[in-house]
Coordinates of C-alpha atoms and ligand atoms in Angstrom, one line a residue:
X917 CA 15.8 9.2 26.9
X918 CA 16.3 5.3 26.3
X919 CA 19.2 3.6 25.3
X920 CA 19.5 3.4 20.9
X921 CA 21.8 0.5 20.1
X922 CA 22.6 -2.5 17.8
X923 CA 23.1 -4.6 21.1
X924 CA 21.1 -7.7 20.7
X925 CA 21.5 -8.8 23.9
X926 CA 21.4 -6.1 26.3
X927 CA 17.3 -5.8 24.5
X928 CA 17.3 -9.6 25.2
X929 CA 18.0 -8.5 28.9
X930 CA 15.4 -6.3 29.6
X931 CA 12.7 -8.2 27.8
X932 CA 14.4 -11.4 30.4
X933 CA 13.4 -9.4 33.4
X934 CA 10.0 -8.2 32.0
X935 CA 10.9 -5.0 30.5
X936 CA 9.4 -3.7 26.9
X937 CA 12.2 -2.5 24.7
X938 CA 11.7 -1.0 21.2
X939 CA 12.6 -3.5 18.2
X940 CA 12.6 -3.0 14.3
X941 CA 10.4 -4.7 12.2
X942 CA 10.2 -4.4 8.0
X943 CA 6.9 -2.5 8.6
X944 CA 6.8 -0.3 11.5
X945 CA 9.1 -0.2 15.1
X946 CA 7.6 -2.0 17.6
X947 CA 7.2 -2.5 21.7
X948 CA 8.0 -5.8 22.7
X949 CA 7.0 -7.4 25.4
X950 CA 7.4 -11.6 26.8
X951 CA 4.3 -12.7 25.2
X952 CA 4.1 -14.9 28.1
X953 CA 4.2 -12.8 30.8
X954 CA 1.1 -10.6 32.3
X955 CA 3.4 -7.9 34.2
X956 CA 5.8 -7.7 30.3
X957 CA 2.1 -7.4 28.7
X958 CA 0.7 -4.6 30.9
X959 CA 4.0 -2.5 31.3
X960 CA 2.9 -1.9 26.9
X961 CA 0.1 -1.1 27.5
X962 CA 0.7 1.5 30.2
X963 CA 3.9 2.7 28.3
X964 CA 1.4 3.3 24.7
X965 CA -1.6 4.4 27.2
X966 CA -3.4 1.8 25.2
X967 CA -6.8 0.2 26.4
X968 CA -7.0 -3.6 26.8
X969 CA -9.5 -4.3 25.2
X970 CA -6.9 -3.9 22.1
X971 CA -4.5 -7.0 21.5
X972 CA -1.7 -7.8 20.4
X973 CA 0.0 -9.3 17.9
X974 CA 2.9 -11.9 18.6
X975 CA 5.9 -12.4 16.9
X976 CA 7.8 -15.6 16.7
X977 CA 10.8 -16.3 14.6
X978 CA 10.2 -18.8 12.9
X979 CA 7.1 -21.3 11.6
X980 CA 7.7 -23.8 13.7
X981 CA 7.9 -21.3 16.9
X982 CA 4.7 -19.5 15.9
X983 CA 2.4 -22.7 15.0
X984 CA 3.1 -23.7 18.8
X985 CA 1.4 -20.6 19.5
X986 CA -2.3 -21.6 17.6
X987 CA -4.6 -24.5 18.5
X988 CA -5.0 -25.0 14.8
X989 CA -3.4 -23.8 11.2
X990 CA -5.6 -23.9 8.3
X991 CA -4.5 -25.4 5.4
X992 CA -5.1 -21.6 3.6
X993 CA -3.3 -19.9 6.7
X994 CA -0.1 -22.6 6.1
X995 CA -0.1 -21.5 2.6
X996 CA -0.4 -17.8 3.3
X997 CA 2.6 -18.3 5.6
X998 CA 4.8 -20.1 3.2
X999 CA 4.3 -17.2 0.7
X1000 CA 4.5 -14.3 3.3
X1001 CA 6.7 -15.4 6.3
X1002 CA 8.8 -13.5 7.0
X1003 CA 7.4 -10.7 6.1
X1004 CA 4.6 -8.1 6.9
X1005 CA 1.7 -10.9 7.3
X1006 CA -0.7 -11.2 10.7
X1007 CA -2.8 -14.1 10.6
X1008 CA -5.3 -14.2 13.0
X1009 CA -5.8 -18.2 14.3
X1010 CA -6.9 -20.0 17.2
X1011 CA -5.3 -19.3 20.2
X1012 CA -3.2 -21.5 22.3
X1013 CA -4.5 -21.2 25.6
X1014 CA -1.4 -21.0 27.3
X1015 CA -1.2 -17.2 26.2
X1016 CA -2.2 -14.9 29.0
X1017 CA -5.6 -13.7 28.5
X1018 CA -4.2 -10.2 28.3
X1019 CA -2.2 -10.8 24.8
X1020 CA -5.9 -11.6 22.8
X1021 CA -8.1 -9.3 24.9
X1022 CA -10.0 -13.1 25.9
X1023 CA -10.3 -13.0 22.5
X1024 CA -10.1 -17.4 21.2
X1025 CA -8.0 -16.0 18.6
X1026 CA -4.6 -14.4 18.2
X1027 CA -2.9 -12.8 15.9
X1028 CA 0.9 -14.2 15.1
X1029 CA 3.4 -12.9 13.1
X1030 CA 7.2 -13.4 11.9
X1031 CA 8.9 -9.9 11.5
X1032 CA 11.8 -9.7 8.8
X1033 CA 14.5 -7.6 10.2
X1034 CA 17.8 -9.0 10.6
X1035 CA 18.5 -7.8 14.4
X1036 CA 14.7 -8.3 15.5
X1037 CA 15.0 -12.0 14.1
X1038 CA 18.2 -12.6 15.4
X1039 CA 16.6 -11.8 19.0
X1040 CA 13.8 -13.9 18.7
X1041 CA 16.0 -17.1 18.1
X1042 CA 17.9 -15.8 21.1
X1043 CA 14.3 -15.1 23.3
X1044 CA 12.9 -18.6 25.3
X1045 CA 9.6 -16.7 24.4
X1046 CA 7.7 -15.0 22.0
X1047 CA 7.4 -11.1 22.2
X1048 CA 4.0 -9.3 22.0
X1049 CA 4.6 -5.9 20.4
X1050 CA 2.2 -3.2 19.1
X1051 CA 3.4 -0.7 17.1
X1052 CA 5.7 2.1 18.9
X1053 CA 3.9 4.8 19.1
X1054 CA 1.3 6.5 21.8
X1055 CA -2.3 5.0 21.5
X1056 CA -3.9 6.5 17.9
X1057 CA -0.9 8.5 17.0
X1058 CA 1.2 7.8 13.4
X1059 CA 3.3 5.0 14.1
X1060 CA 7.3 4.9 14.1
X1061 CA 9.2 4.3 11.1
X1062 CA 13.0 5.2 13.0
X1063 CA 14.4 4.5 16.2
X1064 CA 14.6 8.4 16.7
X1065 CA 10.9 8.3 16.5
X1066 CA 10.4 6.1 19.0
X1067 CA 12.6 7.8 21.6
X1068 CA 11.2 11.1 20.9
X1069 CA 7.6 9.8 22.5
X1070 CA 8.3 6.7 24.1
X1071 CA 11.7 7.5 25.5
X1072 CA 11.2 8.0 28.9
X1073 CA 9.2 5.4 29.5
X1074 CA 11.7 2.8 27.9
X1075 CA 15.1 1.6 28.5
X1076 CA 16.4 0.7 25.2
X1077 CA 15.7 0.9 21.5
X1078 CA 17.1 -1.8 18.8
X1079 CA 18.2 0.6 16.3
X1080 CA 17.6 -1.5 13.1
X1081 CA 17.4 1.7 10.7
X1082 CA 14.7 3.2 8.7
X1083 CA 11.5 0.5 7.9
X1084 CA 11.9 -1.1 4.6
X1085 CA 8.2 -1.3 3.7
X1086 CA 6.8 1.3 6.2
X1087 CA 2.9 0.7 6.7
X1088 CA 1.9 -2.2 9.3
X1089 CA 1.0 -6.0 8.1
X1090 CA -1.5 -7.2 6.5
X1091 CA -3.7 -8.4 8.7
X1092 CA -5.7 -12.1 7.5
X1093 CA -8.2 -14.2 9.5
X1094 CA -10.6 -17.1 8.6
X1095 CA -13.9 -16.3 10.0
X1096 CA -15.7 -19.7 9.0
X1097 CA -13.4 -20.5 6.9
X1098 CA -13.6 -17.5 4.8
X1099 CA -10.4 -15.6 4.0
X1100 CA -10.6 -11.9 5.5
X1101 CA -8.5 -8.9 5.7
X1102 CA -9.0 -7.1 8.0
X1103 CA -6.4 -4.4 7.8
X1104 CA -4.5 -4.0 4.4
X1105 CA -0.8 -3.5 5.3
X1106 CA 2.7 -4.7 3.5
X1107 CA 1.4 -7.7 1.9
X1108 CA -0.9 -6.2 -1.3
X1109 CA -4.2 -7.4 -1.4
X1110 CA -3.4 -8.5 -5.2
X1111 CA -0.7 -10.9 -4.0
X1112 CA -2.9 -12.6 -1.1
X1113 CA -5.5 -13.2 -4.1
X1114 CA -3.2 -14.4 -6.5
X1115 CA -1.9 -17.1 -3.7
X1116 CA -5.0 -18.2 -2.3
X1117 CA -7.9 -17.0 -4.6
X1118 CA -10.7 -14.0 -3.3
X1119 CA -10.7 -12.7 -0.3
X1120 CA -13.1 -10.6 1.6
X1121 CA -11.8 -7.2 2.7
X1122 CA -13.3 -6.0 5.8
X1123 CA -11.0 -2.9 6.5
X1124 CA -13.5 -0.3 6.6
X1125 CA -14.7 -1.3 9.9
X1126 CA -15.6 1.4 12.2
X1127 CA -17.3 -0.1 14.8
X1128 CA -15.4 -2.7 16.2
X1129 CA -14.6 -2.6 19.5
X1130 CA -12.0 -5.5 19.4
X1131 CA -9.9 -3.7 16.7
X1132 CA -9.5 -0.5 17.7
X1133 CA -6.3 -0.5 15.0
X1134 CA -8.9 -1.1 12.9
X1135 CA -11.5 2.0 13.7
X1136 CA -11.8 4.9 11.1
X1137 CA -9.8 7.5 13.5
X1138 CA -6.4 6.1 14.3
X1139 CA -2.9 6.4 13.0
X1140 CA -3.9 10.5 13.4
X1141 CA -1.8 13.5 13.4
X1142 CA -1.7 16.3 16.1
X1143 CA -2.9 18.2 13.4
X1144 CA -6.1 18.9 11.2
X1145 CA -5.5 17.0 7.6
X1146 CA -7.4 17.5 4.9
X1147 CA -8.1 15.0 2.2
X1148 CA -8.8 16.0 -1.1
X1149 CA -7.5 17.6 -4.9
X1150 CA -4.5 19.5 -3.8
X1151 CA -5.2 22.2 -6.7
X1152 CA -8.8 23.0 -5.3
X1153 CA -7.7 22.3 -1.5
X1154 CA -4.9 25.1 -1.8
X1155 CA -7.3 27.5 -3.3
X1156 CA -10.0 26.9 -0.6
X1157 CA -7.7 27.3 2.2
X1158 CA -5.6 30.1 0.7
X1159 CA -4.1 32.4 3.7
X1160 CA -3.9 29.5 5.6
X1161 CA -0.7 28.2 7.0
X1162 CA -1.0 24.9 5.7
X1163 CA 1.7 21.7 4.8
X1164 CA 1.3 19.8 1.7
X1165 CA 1.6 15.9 1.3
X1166 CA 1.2 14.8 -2.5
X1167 CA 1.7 11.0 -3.7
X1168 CA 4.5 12.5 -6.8
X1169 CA 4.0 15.9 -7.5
X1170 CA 6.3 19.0 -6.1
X1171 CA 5.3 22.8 -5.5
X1172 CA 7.9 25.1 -6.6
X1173 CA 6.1 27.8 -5.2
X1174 CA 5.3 25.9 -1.4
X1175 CA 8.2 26.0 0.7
X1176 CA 10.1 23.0 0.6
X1177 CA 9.9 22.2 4.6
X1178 CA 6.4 22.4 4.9
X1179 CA 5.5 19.9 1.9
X1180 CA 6.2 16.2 1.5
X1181 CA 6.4 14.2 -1.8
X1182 CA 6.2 10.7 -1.3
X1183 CA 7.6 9.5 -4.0
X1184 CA 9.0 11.6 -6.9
X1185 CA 8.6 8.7 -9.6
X1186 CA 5.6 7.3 -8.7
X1187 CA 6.9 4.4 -6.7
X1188 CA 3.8 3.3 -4.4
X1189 CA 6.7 1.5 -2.6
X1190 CA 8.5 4.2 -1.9
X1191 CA 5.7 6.3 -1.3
X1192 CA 4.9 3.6 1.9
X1193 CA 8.3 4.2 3.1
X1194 CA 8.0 8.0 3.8
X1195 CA 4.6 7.7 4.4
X1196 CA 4.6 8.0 8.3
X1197 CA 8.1 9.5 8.6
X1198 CA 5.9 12.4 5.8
X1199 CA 3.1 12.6 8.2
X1200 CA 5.3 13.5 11.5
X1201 CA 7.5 16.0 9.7
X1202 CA 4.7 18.1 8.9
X1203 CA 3.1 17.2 12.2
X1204 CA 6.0 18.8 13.6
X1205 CA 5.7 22.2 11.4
X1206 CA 4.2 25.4 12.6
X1207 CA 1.1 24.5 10.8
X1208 CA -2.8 24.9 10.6
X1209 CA -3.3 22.0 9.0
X1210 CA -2.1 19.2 6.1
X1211 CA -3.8 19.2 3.1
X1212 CA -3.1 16.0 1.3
X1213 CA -4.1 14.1 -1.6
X1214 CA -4.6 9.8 -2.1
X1215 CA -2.1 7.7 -4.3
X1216 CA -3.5 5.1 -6.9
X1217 CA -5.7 2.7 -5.5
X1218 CA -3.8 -0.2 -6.3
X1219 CA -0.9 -2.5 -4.6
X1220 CA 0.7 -0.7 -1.7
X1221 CA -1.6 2.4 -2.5
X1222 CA -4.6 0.5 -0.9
X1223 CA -3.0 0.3 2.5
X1224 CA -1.4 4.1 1.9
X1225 CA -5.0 5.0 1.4
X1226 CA -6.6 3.1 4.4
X1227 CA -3.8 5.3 6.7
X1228 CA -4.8 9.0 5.0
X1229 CA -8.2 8.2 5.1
X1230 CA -7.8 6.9 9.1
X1231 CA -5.5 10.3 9.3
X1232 CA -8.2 12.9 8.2
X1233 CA -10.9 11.3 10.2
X1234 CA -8.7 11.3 13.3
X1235 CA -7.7 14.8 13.0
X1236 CA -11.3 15.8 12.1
X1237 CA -12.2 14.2 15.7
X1238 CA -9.7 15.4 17.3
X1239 CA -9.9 19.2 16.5
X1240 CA -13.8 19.7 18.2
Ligands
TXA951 O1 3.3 -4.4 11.3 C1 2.7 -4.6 12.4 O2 1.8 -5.4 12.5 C2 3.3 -3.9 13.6 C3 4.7 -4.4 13.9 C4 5.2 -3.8 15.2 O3 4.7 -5.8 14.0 N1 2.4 -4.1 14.7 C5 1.2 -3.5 14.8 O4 0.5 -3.7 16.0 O5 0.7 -2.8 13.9 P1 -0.7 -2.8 16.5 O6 -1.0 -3.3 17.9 O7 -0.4 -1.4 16.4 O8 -1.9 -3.2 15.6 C6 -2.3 -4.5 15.6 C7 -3.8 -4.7 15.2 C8 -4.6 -3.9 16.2 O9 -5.5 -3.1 15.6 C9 -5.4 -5.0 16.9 O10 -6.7 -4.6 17.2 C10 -5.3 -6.2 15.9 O11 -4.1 -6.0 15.3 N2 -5.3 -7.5 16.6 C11 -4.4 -8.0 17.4 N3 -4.7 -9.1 17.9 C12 -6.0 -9.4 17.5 C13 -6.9 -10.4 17.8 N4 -6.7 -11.4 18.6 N5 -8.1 -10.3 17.2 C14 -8.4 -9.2 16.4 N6 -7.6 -8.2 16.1 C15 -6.4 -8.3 16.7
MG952 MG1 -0.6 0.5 16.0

């Protein structure tokens, strides 16, 4: 099992000498990597088993550090970034060609970052480079929300984990590119899609994508559990699969007669905030039950609940897949 520490500089050690090491972020744990440096950049992708052709997203730690990064900065991108950074925002700008091929997929643009987590910052001021870092998880699979979820899959292929505590926002960034000149989301994440509109006016959403082969983070079946889940009306679903052995995941509700291990509620109040936070964290517990399957039902389309929604829907066709 790797290392789980506060130690900001033993992680600045290994990610030195071309390591990856586990680091928090505000959204989801991540494995870094020197942005810079091909042999850092393919150790994550043989540690995640992820293909290539996916890239990466690069984290800087400041404004300054990341615009020397991208060939240009839009004037709607600089806004975006005073509102946002730090915080879960990607922007997806023109590359610096300096980056290794391997961070972008040869793709002319790349997608930058500042995380806001106290340790991971305080490592990136320390770092002469930038890290790359995709989410912590195994290629597809829900991604890490503790450092205790990290170690559990990625352990032995890792030396240390920054141990930064539970995510505070607990769904990935929002991811925001320019395609000419048009403002695009292409993932919906931490930042709502209300508050990018209400800072720079309409945007396109684009987040449905299934087919593109640049983005798999992006396809229909990702972020999936082990097992089946079912998306639906939890009343009707739990009558259709009656006799089953199934876990329950509802947005505020609880089931007094469900036992309490094999259901999740994600937020008791109705907080689409908190519901983010035990989103994944919800998903692995019951991925971990002696289960069939996970019926579970989608919070209010709105706010946070977009991205929520994005992730079950992403969940149910994954499992679907998975399961012929
Ligand atoms: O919140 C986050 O963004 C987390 C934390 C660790 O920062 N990271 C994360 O990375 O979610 P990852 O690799 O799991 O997802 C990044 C997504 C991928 O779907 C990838 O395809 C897309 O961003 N992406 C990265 N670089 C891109 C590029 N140059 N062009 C298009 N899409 C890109
Ligand atoms: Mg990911």
């Amino acid at each position: 099992m790797a290392e789980i520490g506060t130690d900001i500089e033993k992680a600045a050690q290994w990610l030195l000498r071309d390591e990856v090491v586990a680091i928090p972020t505000e959204t989801v744990y991540g494995l870094a990597g020197n942005a810079f440096s091909p042999p850092a950049l393919s150790r994550i992708f043989e540690v995640k088993d992820r293909p290539t052709f996916d890239p990466l997203i690069v984290h800087a730690a400041n404004v300054e550090r990341l615009a020397g990064l991208v060939l240009d900065f839009p004037s709607l991108a600089r806004r975006l970034a005073e509102a946002f950074m730090p915080g879960p925002l990607t922007l997806l700008l023109p590359r610096d060609k300096r980056l290794p091929d391997l961070v972008t997929s040869g793709s002319d643009l790349v997608a930058v970052r500042i995380p806001r987590h106290p340790l991971t910052h305080a490592l990136l001021e320390r770092l002469p480079f930038p890290v790359a870092a995709p989410s912590a998880n195994p290629f597809g699979y829900i991604s890490p929300t503790t450092a205790q979820h990290v170690n559990r899959q990625l352990g032995e292929r890792i030396p240390y984990v920054l141990d930064g505590g539970p995510c505070t926002v607990g769904v990935e960034s929002t991811i925001v590119g320019f395609p000419q000149g048009q403002p695009t989301i292409f993932r919906k994440g931490g930042v709502e899609v209300e508050q990018i509109e209400a800072c720079i006016g309409p945007v396109t959403v684009r987040a449905h994508s299934v087919s593109n082969p640049q983005a798999p983070g992006m396809l229909a079946t990702h972020y999936a559990p082990r097992v089946k889940l079912v998306l639906g009306d939890l009343d009707r679903l739990r009558d259709q699969y009656a006799g089953h052995r199934f876990g329950l995941l509802s947005f505020d509700r609880v089931f007094p007669d469900h036992p309490g291990p094999l259901q999740v509620t994600l937020s008791g109040s109705g907080d689409l905030r908190e519901a983010a936070r035990n989103l994944f964290a919800g998903l692995r517990r019951l991925d971990e039950a002696d289960i069939e399957m996970i019926l579970a039902e989608m919070v209010p389309e709105t706010g946070l609940g977009r991205a929520i929604n994005d992730r079950l829907r992403r969940a149910a066709a994954g499992s679907s897949r998975t399961e012929h």
